[in-house]
Amino acid sequence: MSNEENKVKEEELQQETVEQEETEAEVVGSDADVEWNESSDEPEQDDQDAKIAQLEAALLASEAKVKDQQDAVLRSKAEVENMRRRTEQEIDKARKYALGRFAEELLPVIDNLERAIQAADPENEIVKPILEGVEMTHKSFVDTIAKFGLKEINPEGEAFNPEFHQAMSIQESPDHESNTVMFVMQKGYELNGRVIRPAMVMVAK
């Protein structure tokens, strides 16, 4: 074999050796790249999981805060509504019963006018004009106070009611059922549904 052929063969062997080394290097490089990529992805995934957990915790905290604020708003609205209702009731009560003390002072005046009417002789021509004047005064007086909610309690013939009547005496009576008001000694009065003076009565036994 000539020197020239030997040289060609040597070159071919060297070429094959170089190609084989390059192939091995590529394979080794590929495995190393895979391992490196896998190891480099793990910290990145951990960071994402941690951020997601933080966001979820922040979301839960925000939702709890919103719920607390909604509950506080509802409680505040309920308190305002209750306060408004109580205020309206107090104003209504004050308006209804503001005249209570004044009305109590007027009751003796009504009693005296009624006594004067009962004591007068309607057949006496001298007394008759005076009696008519007293009756007109009494009617005008009663009508005026009735506009402000004052109402008389005159329960003769009705069943005795301790909420509106005060029993001054109890007597047997064949003409009345038991526990019936036989006679009213003094009329009672109520102001807008509240008794300011019970009627003084005689009750059948």
mmCIF file of N, CA and C in Angstrom, residues 109-186:
data_model
loop_
_atom_site.group_PDB
_atom_site.id
_atom_site.type_symbol
_atom_site.label_atom_id
_atom_site.label_comp_id
_atom_site.label_asym_id
_atom_site.label_seq_id
_atom_site.Cartn_x
_atom_site.Cartn_y
_atom_site.Cartn_z
ATOM 1 N N VAL A 109 -113.950 72.239 86.628
ATOM 2 C CA VAL A 109 -114.794 73.273 86.011
ATOM 3 C C VAL A 109 -115.992 72.613 85.334
ATOM 4 N N ILE A 110 -115.748 71.520 84.622
ATOM 5 C CA ILE A 110 -116.846 70.793 83.974
ATOM 6 C C ILE A 110 -117.809 70.260 85.030
ATOM 7 N N ASP A 111 -117.258 69.699 86.107
ATOM 8 C CA ASP A 111 -118.107 69.158 87.188
ATOM 9 C C ASP A 111 -119.012 70.245 87.758
ATOM 10 N N ASN A 112 -118.455 71.414 87.992
ATOM 11 C CA ASN A 112 -119.243 72.508 88.584
ATOM 12 C C ASN A 112 -120.330 73.002 87.630
ATOM 13 N N LEU A 113 -120.018 73.048 86.347
ATOM 14 C CA LEU A 113 -121.038 73.449 85.378
ATOM 15 C C LEU A 113 -122.179 72.427 85.359
ATOM 16 N N GLU A 114 -121.839 71.150 85.422
ATOM 17 C CA GLU A 114 -122.872 70.110 85.421
ATOM 18 C C GLU A 114 -123.696 70.143 86.705
ATOM 19 N N ARG A 115 -123.041 70.414 87.817
ATOM 20 C CA ARG A 115 -123.792 70.523 89.079
ATOM 21 C C ARG A 115 -124.755 71.705 89.024
ATOM 22 N N ALA A 116 -124.304 72.799 88.432
ATOM 23 C CA ALA A 116 -125.167 73.969 88.312
ATOM 24 C C ALA A 116 -126.394 73.663 87.446
ATOM 25 N N ILE A 117 -126.186 72.915 86.376
ATOM 26 C CA ILE A 117 -127.298 72.546 85.492
ATOM 27 C C ILE A 117 -128.286 71.632 86.212
ATOM 28 N N GLN A 118 -127.744 70.666 86.964
ATOM 29 C CA GLN A 118 -128.608 69.722 87.682
ATOM 30 C C GLN A 118 -129.379 70.400 88.826
ATOM 31 N N ALA A 119 -128.758 71.382 89.427
ATOM 32 C CA ALA A 119 -129.401 72.041 90.573
ATOM 33 C C ALA A 119 -130.439 73.077 90.147
ATOM 34 N N ALA A 120 -130.356 73.576 88.948
ATOM 35 C CA ALA A 120 -131.263 74.637 88.504
ATOM 36 C C ALA A 120 -132.650 74.086 88.216
ATOM 37 N N ASP A 121 -133.644 74.945 88.390
ATOM 38 C CA ASP A 121 -135.046 74.590 88.112
ATOM 39 C C ASP A 121 -135.393 75.072 86.714
ATOM 40 N N PRO A 122 -135.551 74.174 85.761
ATOM 41 C CA PRO A 122 -135.824 74.601 84.389
ATOM 42 C C PRO A 122 -137.202 75.241 84.210
ATOM 43 N N GLU A 123 -138.109 75.083 85.206
ATOM 44 C CA GLU A 123 -139.453 75.653 85.095
ATOM 45 C C GLU A 123 -139.505 77.094 85.600
ATOM 46 N N ASN A 124 -138.485 77.494 86.307
ATOM 47 C CA ASN A 124 -138.447 78.855 86.852
ATOM 48 C C ASN A 124 -138.051 79.814 85.742
ATOM 49 N N GLU A 125 -138.944 80.761 85.428
ATOM 50 C CA GLU A 125 -138.705 81.676 84.319
ATOM 51 C C GLU A 125 -137.547 82.619 84.601
ATOM 52 N N ILE A 126 -137.283 82.888 85.854
ATOM 53 C CA ILE A 126 -136.176 83.779 86.194
ATOM 54 C C ILE A 126 -134.839 83.045 85.998
ATOM 55 N N VAL A 127 -134.825 81.772 86.381
ATOM 56 C CA VAL A 127 -133.590 80.982 86.308
ATOM 57 C C VAL A 127 -133.347 80.441 84.895
ATOM 58 N N LYS A 128 -134.415 80.309 84.124
ATOM 59 C CA LYS A 128 -134.327 79.656 82.814
ATOM 60 C C LYS A 128 -133.269 80.284 81.897
ATOM 61 N N PRO A 129 -133.218 81.618 81.728
ATOM 62 C CA PRO A 129 -132.190 82.197 80.846
ATOM 63 C C PRO A 129 -130.772 81.924 81.357
ATOM 64 N N ILE A 130 -130.602 81.944 82.683
ATOM 65 C CA ILE A 130 -129.279 81.666 83.253
ATOM 66 C C ILE A 130 -128.887 80.213 82.990
ATOM 67 N N LEU A 131 -129.883 79.329 83.144
ATOM 68 C CA LEU A 131 -129.632 77.905 82.919
ATOM 69 C C LEU A 131 -129.230 77.649 81.467
ATOM 70 N N GLU A 132 -129.925 78.324 80.549
ATOM 71 C CA GLU A 132 -129.578 78.146 79.131
ATOM 72 C C GLU A 132 -128.153 78.619 78.855
ATOM 73 N N GLY A 133 -127.770 79.714 79.486
ATOM 74 C CA GLY A 133 -126.403 80.221 79.310
ATOM 75 C C GLY A 133 -125.365 79.249 79.854
ATOM 76 N N VAL A 134 -125.681 78.662 81.016
ATOM 77 C CA VAL A 134 -124.743 77.689 81.606
ATOM 78 C C VAL A 134 -124.642 76.443 80.714
ATOM 79 N N GLU A 135 -125.793 76.005 80.198
ATOM 80 C CA GLU A 135 -125.798 74.829 79.320
ATOM 81 C C GLU A 135 -124.999 75.085 78.041
ATOM 82 N N MET A 136 -125.150 76.278 77.477
ATOM 83 C CA MET A 136 -124.389 76.620 76.270
ATOM 84 C C MET A 136 -122.887 76.691 76.575
ATOM 85 N N THR A 137 -122.564 77.254 77.735
ATOM 86 C CA THR A 137 -121.154 77.327 78.136
ATOM 87 C C THR A 137 -120.579 75.921 78.322
ATOM 88 N N HIS A 138 -121.357 75.057 78.975
ATOM 89 C CA HIS A 138 -120.911 73.684 79.202
ATOM 90 C C HIS A 138 -120.697 72.945 77.884
ATOM 91 N N LYS A 139 -121.659 73.071 76.969
ATOM 92 C CA LYS A 139 -121.552 72.381 75.677
ATOM 93 C C LYS A 139 -120.347 72.887 74.883
ATOM 94 N N SER A 140 -120.178 74.197 74.841
ATOM 95 C CA SER A 140 -119.049 74.759 74.112
ATOM 96 C C SER A 140 -117.722 74.307 74.720
ATOM 97 N N PHE A 141 -117.692 74.266 76.058
ATOM 98 C CA PHE A 141 -116.480 73.865 76.761
ATOM 99 C C PHE A 141 -116.138 72.402 76.451
ATOM 100 N N VAL A 142 -117.148 71.525 76.552
ATOM 101 C CA VAL A 142 -116.936 70.099 76.305
ATOM 102 C C VAL A 142 -116.551 69.846 74.847
ATOM 103 N N ASP A 143 -117.199 70.524 73.918
ATOM 104 C CA ASP A 143 -116.878 70.349 72.496
ATOM 105 C C ASP A 143 -115.443 70.784 72.202
ATOM 106 N N THR A 144 -115.007 71.838 72.854
ATOM 107 C CA THR A 144 -113.656 72.350 72.610
ATOM 108 C C THR A 144 -112.595 71.362 73.092
ATOM 109 N N ILE A 145 -112.764 70.870 74.310
ATOM 110 C CA ILE A 145 -111.747 69.949 74.838
ATOM 111 C C ILE A 145 -111.810 68.591 74.141
ATOM 112 N N ALA A 146 -112.994 68.243 73.590
ATOM 113 C CA ALA A 146 -113.113 66.975 72.861
ATOM 114 C C ALA A 146 -112.253 66.992 71.595
ATOM 115 N N LYS A 147 -112.023 68.166 71.024
ATOM 116 C CA LYS A 147 -111.183 68.274 69.828
ATOM 117 C C LYS A 147 -109.735 67.873 70.120
ATOM 118 N N PHE A 148 -109.346 67.964 71.386
ATOM 119 C CA PHE A 148 -107.978 67.630 71.775
ATOM 120 C C PHE A 148 -107.884 66.229 72.377
ATOM 121 N N GLY A 149 -108.963 65.433 72.230
ATOM 122 C CA GLY A 149 -108.914 64.031 72.633
ATOM 123 C C GLY A 149 -109.459 63.734 74.014
ATOM 124 N N LEU A 150 -110.089 64.715 74.685
ATOM 125 C CA LEU A 150 -110.664 64.468 76.011
ATOM 126 C C LEU A 150 -112.078 63.906 75.846
ATOM 127 N N LYS A 151 -112.332 62.765 76.494
ATOM 128 C CA LYS A 151 -113.615 62.085 76.344
ATOM 129 C C LYS A 151 -114.105 61.642 77.717
ATOM 130 N N GLU A 152 -115.421 61.835 77.962
ATOM 131 C CA GLU A 152 -115.962 61.478 79.271
ATOM 132 C C GLU A 152 -116.219 59.973 79.382
ATOM 133 N N ILE A 153 -116.167 59.481 80.598
ATOM 134 C CA ILE A 153 -116.472 58.077 80.899
ATOM 135 C C ILE A 153 -117.714 58.083 81.786
ATOM 136 N N ASN A 154 -118.847 57.680 81.225
ATOM 137 C CA ASN A 154 -120.121 57.685 81.945
ATOM 138 C C ASN A 154 -120.759 56.299 81.781
ATOM 139 N N PRO A 155 -120.368 55.324 82.636
ATOM 140 C CA PRO A 155 -120.693 53.920 82.374
ATOM 141 C C PRO A 155 -121.977 53.401 83.028
ATOM 142 N N GLU A 156 -122.923 54.260 83.326
ATOM 143 C CA GLU A 156 -124.141 53.772 84.001
ATOM 144 C C GLU A 156 -124.825 52.698 83.146
ATOM 145 N N GLY A 157 -125.143 51.534 83.798
ATOM 146 C CA GLY A 157 -125.778 50.416 83.103
ATOM 147 C C GLY A 157 -124.789 49.489 82.415
ATOM 148 N N GLU A 158 -123.526 49.840 82.421
ATOM 149 C CA GLU A 158 -122.518 49.002 81.782
ATOM 150 C C GLU A 158 -121.846 48.085 82.817
ATOM 151 N N ALA A 159 -121.129 47.086 82.323
ATOM 152 C CA ALA A 159 -120.394 46.182 83.211
ATOM 153 C C ALA A 159 -119.227 46.941 83.846
ATOM 154 N N PHE A 160 -118.970 46.643 85.091
ATOM 155 C CA PHE A 160 -117.890 47.309 85.809
ATOM 156 C C PHE A 160 -116.533 46.913 85.203
ATOM 157 N N ASN A 161 -115.707 47.922 84.957
ATOM 158 C CA ASN A 161 -114.374 47.710 84.386
ATOM 159 C C ASN A 161 -113.367 48.460 85.257
ATOM 160 N N PRO A 162 -112.548 47.729 86.015
ATOM 161 C CA PRO A 162 -111.627 48.400 86.936
ATOM 162 C C PRO A 162 -110.586 49.277 86.249
ATOM 163 N N GLU A 163 -110.391 49.105 84.957
ATOM 164 C CA GLU A 163 -109.434 49.951 84.246
ATOM 165 C C GLU A 163 -109.983 51.358 84.033
ATOM 166 N N PHE A 164 -111.328 51.477 84.008
ATOM 167 C CA PHE A 164 -111.949 52.777 83.752
ATOM 168 C C PHE A 164 -112.833 53.250 84.908
ATOM 169 N N HIS A 165 -113.177 52.356 85.806
ATOM 170 C CA HIS A 165 -114.127 52.687 86.869
ATOM 171 C C HIS A 165 -113.513 52.458 88.243
ATOM 172 N N GLN A 166 -113.950 53.257 89.187
ATOM 173 C CA GLN A 166 -113.545 53.086 90.579
ATOM 174 C C GLN A 166 -114.800 52.833 91.416
ATOM 175 N N ALA A 167 -114.905 51.638 91.994
ATOM 176 C CA ALA A 167 -116.099 51.266 92.761
ATOM 177 C C ALA A 167 -116.053 51.953 94.127
ATOM 178 N N MET A 168 -117.033 52.833 94.381
ATOM 179 C CA MET A 168 -117.105 53.523 95.669
ATOM 180 C C MET A 168 -117.964 52.739 96.660
ATOM 181 N N SER A 169 -118.890 51.949 96.127
ATOM 182 C CA SER A 169 -119.722 51.102 96.991
ATOM 183 C C SER A 169 -120.309 49.966 96.170
ATOM 184 N N ILE A 170 -120.669 48.899 96.875
ATOM 185 C CA ILE A 170 -121.297 47.735 96.233
ATOM 186 C C ILE A 170 -122.591 47.445 96.977
ATOM 187 N N GLN A 171 -123.696 47.378 96.256
ATOM 188 C CA GLN A 171 -125.001 47.170 96.874
ATOM 189 C C GLN A 171 -125.783 46.108 96.112
ATOM 190 N N GLU A 172 -126.656 45.426 96.863
ATOM 191 C CA GLU A 172 -127.535 44.454 96.219
ATOM 192 C C GLU A 172 -128.649 45.198 95.487
ATOM 193 N N SER A 173 -129.014 44.670 94.333
ATOM 194 C CA SER A 173 -130.074 45.297 93.545
ATOM 195 C C SER A 173 -130.774 44.246 92.709
ATOM 196 N N PRO A 174 -132.094 44.099 92.893
ATOM 197 C CA PRO A 174 -132.844 43.133 92.077
ATOM 198 C C PRO A 174 -133.053 43.608 90.646
ATOM 199 N N ASP A 175 -132.819 44.893 90.425
ATOM 200 C CA ASP A 175 -133.057 45.468 89.089
ATOM 201 C C ASP A 175 -131.810 45.473 88.207
ATOM 202 N N HIS A 176 -130.697 45.069 88.753
ATOM 203 C CA HIS A 176 -129.453 45.095 87.980
ATOM 204 C C HIS A 176 -128.740 43.745 88.084
ATOM 205 N N GLU A 177 -128.063 43.396 87.018
ATOM 206 C CA GLU A 177 -127.249 42.178 87.045
ATOM 207 C C GLU A 177 -126.014 42.430 87.913
ATOM 208 N N SER A 178 -125.484 41.324 88.423
ATOM 209 C CA SER A 178 -124.294 41.439 89.270
ATOM 210 C C SER A 178 -123.132 42.041 88.481
ATOM 211 N N ASN A 179 -122.361 42.880 89.156
ATOM 212 C CA ASN A 179 -121.176 43.532 88.589
ATOM 213 C C ASN A 179 -121.534 44.580 87.535
ATOM 214 N N THR A 180 -122.739 45.131 87.649
ATOM 215 C CA THR A 180 -123.175 46.187 86.739
ATOM 216 C C THR A 180 -123.132 47.527 87.476
ATOM 217 N N VAL A 181 -122.763 48.582 86.747
ATOM 218 C CA VAL A 181 -122.730 49.925 87.338
ATOM 219 C C VAL A 181 -124.165 50.418 87.510
ATOM 220 N N MET A 182 -124.562 50.617 88.784
ATOM 221 C CA MET A 182 -125.921 51.078 89.075
ATOM 222 C C MET A 182 -126.031 52.602 88.954
ATOM 223 N N PHE A 183 -124.983 53.277 89.425
ATOM 224 C CA PHE A 183 -125.066 54.730 89.506
ATOM 225 C C PHE A 183 -123.662 55.323 89.376
ATOM 226 N N VAL A 184 -123.573 56.437 88.647
ATOM 227 C CA VAL A 184 -122.291 57.131 88.473
ATOM 228 C C VAL A 184 -122.267 58.333 89.404
ATOM 229 N N MET A 185 -121.410 58.288 90.386
ATOM 230 C CA MET A 185 -121.297 59.404 91.334
ATOM 231 C C MET A 185 -120.516 60.572 90.736
ATOM 232 N N GLN A 186 -119.507 60.235 89.967
ATOM 233 C CA GLN A 186 -118.710 61.274 89.294
ATOM 234 C C GLN A 186 -118.176 60.710 87.982
#
